[in-house]
Short mmCIF file of C-alpha atoms and ligand atoms in Angstrom, two decimals:
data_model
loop_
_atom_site.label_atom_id
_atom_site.label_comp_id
_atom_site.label_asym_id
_atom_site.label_seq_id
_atom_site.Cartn_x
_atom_site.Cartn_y
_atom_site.Cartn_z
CA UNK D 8 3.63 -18.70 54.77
CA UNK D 9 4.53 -22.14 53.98
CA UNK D 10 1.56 -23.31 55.04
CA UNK D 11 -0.44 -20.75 53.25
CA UNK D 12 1.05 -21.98 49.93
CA UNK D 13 0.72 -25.54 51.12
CA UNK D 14 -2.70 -24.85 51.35
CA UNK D 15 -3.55 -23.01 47.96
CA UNK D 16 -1.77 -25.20 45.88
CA UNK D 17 -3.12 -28.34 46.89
CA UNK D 18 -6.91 -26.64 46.89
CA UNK D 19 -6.02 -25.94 43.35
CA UNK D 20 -5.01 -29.44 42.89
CA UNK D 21 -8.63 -30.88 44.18
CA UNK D 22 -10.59 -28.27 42.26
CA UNK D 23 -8.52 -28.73 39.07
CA UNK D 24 -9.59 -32.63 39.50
CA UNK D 25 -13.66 -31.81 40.59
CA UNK D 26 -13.73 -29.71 37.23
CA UNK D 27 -13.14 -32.81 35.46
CA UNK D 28 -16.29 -34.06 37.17
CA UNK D 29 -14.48 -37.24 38.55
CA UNK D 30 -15.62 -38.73 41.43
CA UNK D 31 -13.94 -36.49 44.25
CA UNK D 32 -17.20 -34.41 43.79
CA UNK D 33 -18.61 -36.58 46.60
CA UNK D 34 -17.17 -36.18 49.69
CA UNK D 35 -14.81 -33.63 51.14
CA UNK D 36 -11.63 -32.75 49.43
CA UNK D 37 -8.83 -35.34 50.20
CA UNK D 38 -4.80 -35.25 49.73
CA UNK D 39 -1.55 -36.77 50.59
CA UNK D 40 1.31 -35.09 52.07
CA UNK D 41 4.24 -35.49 54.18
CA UNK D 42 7.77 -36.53 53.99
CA UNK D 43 8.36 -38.66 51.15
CA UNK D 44 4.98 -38.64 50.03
CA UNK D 45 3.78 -38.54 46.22
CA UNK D 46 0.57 -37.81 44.65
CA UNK D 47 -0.65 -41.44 45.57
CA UNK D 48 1.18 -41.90 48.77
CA UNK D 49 1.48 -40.32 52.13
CA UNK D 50 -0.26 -38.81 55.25
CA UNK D 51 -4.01 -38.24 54.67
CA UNK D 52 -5.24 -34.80 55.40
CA UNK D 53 -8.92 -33.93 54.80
CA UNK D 54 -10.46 -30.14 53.97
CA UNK D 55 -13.21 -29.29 56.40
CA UNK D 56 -14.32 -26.10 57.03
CA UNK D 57 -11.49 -24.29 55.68
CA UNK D 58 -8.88 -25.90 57.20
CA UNK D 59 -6.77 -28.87 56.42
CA UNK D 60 -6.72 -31.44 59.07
CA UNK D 61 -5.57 -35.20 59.55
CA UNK D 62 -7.26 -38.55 60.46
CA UNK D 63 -6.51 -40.52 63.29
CA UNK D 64 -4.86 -44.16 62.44
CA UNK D 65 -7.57 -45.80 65.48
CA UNK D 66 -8.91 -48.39 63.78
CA UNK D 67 -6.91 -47.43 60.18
CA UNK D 68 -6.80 -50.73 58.38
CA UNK D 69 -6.63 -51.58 54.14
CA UNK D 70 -10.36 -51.36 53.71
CA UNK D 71 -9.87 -47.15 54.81
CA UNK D 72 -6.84 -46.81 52.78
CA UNK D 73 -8.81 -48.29 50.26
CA UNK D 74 -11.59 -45.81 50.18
CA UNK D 75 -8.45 -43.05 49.37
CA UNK D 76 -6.90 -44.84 46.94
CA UNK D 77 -10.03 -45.18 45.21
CA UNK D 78 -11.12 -41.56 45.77
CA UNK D 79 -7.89 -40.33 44.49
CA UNK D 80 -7.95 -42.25 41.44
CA UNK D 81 -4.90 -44.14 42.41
CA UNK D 82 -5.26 -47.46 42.17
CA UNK D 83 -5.90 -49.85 44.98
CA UNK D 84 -4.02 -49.43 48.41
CA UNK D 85 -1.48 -51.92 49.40
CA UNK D 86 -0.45 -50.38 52.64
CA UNK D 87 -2.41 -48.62 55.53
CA UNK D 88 0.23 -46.57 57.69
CA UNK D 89 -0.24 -45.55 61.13
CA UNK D 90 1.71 -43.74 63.90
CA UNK D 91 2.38 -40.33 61.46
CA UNK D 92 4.87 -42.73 59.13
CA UNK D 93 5.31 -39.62 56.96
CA UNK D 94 5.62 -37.22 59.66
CA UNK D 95 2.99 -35.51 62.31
CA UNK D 96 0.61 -32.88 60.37
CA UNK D 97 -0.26 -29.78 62.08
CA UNK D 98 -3.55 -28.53 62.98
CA UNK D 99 -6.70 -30.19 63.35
CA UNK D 100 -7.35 -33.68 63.61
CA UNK D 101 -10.40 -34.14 61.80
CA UNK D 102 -11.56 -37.97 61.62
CA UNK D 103 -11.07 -40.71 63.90
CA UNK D 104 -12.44 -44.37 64.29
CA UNK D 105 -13.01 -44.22 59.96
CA UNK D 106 -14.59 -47.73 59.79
CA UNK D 107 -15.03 -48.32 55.83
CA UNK D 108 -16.65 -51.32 54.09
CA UNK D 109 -14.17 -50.72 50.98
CA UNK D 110 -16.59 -49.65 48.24
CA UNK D 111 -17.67 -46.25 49.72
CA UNK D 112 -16.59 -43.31 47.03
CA UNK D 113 -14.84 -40.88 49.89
CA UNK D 114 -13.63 -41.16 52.94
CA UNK D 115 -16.43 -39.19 54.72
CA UNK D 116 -18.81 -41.56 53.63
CA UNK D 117 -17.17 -44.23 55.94
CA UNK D 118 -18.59 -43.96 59.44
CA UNK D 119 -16.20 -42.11 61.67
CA UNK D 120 -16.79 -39.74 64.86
CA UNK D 121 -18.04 -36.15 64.24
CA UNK D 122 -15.31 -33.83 62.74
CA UNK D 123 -12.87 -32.89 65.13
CA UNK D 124 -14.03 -35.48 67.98
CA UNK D 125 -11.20 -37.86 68.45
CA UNK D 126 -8.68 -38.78 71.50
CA UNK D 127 -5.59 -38.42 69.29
CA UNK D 128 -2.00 -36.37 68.50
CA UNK D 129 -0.81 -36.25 65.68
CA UNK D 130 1.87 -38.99 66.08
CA UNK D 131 -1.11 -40.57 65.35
CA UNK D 132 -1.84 -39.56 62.05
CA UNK D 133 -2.99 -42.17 59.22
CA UNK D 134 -1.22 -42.76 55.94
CA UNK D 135 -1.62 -44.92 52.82
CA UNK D 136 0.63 -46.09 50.06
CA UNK D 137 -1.56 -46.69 46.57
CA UNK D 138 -0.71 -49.18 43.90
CA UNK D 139 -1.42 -46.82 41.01
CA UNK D 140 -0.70 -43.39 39.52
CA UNK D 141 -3.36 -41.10 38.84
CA UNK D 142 -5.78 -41.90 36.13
CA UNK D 143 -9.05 -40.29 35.26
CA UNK D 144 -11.37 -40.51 31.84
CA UNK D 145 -11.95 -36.96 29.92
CA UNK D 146 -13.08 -35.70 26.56
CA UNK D 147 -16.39 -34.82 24.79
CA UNK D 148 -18.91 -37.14 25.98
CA UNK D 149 -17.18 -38.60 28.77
CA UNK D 150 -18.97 -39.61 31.86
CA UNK D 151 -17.17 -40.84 35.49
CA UNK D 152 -16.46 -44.18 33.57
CA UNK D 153 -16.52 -43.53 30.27
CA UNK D 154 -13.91 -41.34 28.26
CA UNK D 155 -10.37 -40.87 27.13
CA UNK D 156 -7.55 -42.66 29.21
CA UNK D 157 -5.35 -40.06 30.62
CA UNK D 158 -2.34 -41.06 33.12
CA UNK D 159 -0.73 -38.17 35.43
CA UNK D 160 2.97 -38.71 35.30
CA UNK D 161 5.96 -36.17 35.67
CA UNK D 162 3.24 -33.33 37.04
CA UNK D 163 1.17 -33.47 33.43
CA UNK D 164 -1.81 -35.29 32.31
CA UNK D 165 -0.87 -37.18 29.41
CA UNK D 166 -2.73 -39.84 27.01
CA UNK D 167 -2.48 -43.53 26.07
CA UNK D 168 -1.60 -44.50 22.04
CA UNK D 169 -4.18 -46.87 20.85
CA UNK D 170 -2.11 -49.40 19.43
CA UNK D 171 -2.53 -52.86 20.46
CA UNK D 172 -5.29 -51.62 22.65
CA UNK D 173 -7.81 -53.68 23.83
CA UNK D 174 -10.63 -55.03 25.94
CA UNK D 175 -7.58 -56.65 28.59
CA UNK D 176 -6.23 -52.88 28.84
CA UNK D 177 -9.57 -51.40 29.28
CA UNK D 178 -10.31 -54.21 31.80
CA UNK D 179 -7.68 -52.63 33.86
CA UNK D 180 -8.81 -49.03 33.69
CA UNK D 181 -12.30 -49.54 34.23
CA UNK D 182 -11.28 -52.32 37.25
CA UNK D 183 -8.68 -49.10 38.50
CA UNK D 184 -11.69 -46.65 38.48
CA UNK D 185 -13.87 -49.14 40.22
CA UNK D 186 -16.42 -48.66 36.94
CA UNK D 187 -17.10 -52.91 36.59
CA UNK D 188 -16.03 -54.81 33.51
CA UNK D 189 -14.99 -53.06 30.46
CA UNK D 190 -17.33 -52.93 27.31
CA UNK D 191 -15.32 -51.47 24.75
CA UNK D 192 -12.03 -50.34 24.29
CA UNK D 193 -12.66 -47.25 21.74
CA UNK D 194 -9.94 -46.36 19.63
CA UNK D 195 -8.59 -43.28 16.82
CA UNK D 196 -9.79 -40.30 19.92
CA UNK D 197 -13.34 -41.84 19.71
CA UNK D 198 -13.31 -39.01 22.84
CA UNK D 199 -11.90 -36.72 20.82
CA UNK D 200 -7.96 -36.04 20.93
CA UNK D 201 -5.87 -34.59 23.95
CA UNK D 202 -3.15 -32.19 24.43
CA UNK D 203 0.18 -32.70 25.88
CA UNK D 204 2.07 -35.92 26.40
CA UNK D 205 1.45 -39.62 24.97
CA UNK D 206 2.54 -41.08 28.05
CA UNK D 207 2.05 -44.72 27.44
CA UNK D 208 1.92 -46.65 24.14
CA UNK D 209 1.97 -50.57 23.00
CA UNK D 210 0.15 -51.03 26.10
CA UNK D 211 -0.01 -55.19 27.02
CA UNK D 212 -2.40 -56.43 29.79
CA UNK D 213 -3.21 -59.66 30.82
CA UNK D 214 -6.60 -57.65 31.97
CA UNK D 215 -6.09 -58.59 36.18
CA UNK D 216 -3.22 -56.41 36.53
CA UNK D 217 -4.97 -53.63 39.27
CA UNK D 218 -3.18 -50.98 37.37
CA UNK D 219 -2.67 -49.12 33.79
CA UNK D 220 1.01 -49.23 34.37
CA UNK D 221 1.72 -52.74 35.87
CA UNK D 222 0.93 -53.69 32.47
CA UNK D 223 3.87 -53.74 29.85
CA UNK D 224 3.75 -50.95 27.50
CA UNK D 225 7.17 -49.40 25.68
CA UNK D 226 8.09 -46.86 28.36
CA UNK D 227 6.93 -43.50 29.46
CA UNK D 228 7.10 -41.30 27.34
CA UNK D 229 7.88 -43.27 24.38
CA UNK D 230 5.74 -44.03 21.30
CA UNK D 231 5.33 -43.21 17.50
CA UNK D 232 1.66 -41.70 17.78
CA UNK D 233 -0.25 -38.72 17.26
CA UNK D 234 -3.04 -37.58 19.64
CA UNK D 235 -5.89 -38.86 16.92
CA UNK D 236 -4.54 -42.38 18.35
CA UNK D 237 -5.60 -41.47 22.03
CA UNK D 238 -7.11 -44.60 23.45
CA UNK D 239 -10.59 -44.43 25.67
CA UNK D 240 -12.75 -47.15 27.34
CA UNK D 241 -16.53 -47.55 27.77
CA UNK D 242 -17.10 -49.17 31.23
CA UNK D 243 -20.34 -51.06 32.49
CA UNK D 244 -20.36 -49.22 35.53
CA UNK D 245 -21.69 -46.21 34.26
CA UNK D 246 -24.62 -47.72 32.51
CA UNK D 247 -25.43 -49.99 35.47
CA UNK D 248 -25.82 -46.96 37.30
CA UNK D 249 -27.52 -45.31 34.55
CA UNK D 250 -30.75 -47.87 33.67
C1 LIG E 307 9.87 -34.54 33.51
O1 LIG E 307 9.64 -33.24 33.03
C2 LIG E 307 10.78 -32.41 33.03
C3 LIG E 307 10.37 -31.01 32.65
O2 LIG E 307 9.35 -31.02 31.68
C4 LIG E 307 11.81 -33.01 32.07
O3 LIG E 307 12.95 -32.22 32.05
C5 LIG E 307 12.14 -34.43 32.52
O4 LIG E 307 13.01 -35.03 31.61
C6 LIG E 307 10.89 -35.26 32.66
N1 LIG E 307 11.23 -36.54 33.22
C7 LIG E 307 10.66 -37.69 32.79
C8 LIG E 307 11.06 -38.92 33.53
O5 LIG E 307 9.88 -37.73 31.86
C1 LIG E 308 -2.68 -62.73 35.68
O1 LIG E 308 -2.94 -63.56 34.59
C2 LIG E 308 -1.77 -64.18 34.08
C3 LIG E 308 -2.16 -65.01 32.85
O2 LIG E 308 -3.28 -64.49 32.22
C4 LIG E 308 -1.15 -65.06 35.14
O3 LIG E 308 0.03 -65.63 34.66
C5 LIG E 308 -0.84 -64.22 36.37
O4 LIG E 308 -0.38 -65.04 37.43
C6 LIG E 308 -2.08 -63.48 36.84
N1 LIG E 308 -1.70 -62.57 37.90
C7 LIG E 308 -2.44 -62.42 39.00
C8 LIG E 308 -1.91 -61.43 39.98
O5 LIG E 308 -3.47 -63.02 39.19
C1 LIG E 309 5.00 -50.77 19.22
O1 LIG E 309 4.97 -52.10 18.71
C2 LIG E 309 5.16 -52.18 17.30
C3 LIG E 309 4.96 -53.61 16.88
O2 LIG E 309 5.71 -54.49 17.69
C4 LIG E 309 6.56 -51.66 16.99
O3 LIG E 309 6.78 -51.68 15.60
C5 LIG E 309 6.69 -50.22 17.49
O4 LIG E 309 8.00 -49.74 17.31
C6 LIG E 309 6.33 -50.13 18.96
N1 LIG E 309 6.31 -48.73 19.36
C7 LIG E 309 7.15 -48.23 20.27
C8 LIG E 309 7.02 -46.78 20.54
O5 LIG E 309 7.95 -48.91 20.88
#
């Protein structure tokens, strides 16, 4: 029963985030779980034929754990775990000798032996700690690297206050979504207005930071704004893919 809820919660999770037509789309469905682990942190477990399953750590270096960061929107990895460091999963053990270059957009993309082939247990199973916390671009007109900045913090989705904001912020959230340099840093809901929390306002980066909130800002939470001050950012990525 656990498991069952385990399961239908964090499907609704990935499908709630592929509606937003982010770049999870590609690739199977990815998550984090385990002991300790937060939406940007923990054991890797990939959905494959219905089922849930983990990925062997043979082979597990940054350049993987990279590839999930990335895919998860959350941020860039700064450690690659091995040897189940937040606890053994259950079940299958999907992939196993995942060699990624770094810039692949999901995990499956990386090569790796056919689901379900590996010579594994699950005191094996690969793990990843993430710099960031989610992020992802929405609104009317909003493409994978284009949109309004929204930050998931305290289980909601929440927007950025435009004030101060700039080309060195929107360097940072295009550089987080792996969308190239930032063109313009669009402000007064140029992507229309959200709903819910201002998470982040006064917003100050030097524009290398590798994520949204390394960069100083007035707290979460905290700010003086209404939602027609949500912040966005145009990215080049986008229209290099584009023309
Ligand atoms: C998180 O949300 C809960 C419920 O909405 C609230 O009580 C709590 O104060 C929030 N915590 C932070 C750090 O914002
Ligand atoms: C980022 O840039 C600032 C100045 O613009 C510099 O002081 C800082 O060392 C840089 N940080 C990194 C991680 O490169
Ligand atoms: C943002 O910065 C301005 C100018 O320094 C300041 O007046 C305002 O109180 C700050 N807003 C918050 C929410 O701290």
């Amino acid at each position: 029963m656990a498991l069952q809820q385990f399961v239908c919660c964090s499907s609704v999770m990935i499908i709630l985030l592929c509606n937003d037509g982010h770049a999870q789309m590609s690739g199977v469905p990815i998550l984090l779980a385990g002991s300790g682990s937060t939406r940007c942190s923990g054991r890797v477990e990939v959905y494959h034929n219905n089922i849930w399953g983990t990925v062997c750590d043979d082979g597990w270096g940054l350049n993987d754990a990279q590839v999930v960061c990335r895919q998860l929107n959350c941020g860039s990895a700064l450690q690659a775990l091995q040897m189940a460091y937040f606890g053994q999963g259950t079940g299958q053990i999907w992939l196993d000798d995942v060699v990624c270059s770094g810039s692949e957009s999901s995990l499956t993309e990386c090569q790796h032996r056919a689901f379900g082939s590996h010579n594994c247990v699950h005191g094996e199973d690969a793990g990843v700690i993430c710099s960031g916390v989610p992020i992802r671009l929405a609104g009317s007109g909003s493409t994978r690297c284009s949109g309004r900045v929204e930050i998931y913090h305290n289980n909601s989705w929440g927007t950025v206050c435009d004030d101060g904001w700039d080309l060195n912020d929107a360097e940072v959230v295009c550089r987080e979504l792996n969308c190239g340099p930032a063109l313009e840093a669009p402000q007064f809901a140029y992507f229309g207005a959200g709903t819910g929390q201002i998470w982040l306002d006064n917003v100050t980066c030097s524009g290398n930071e590798s994520s949204l909130t390394e960069c100083k800002h007035s707290g979460w939470g905290t700010n003086n704004c209404g939602h027609n001050q949500d912040a966005g950012v145009i990215c080049s990525g986008e229209k290099t893919f584009r023309y």
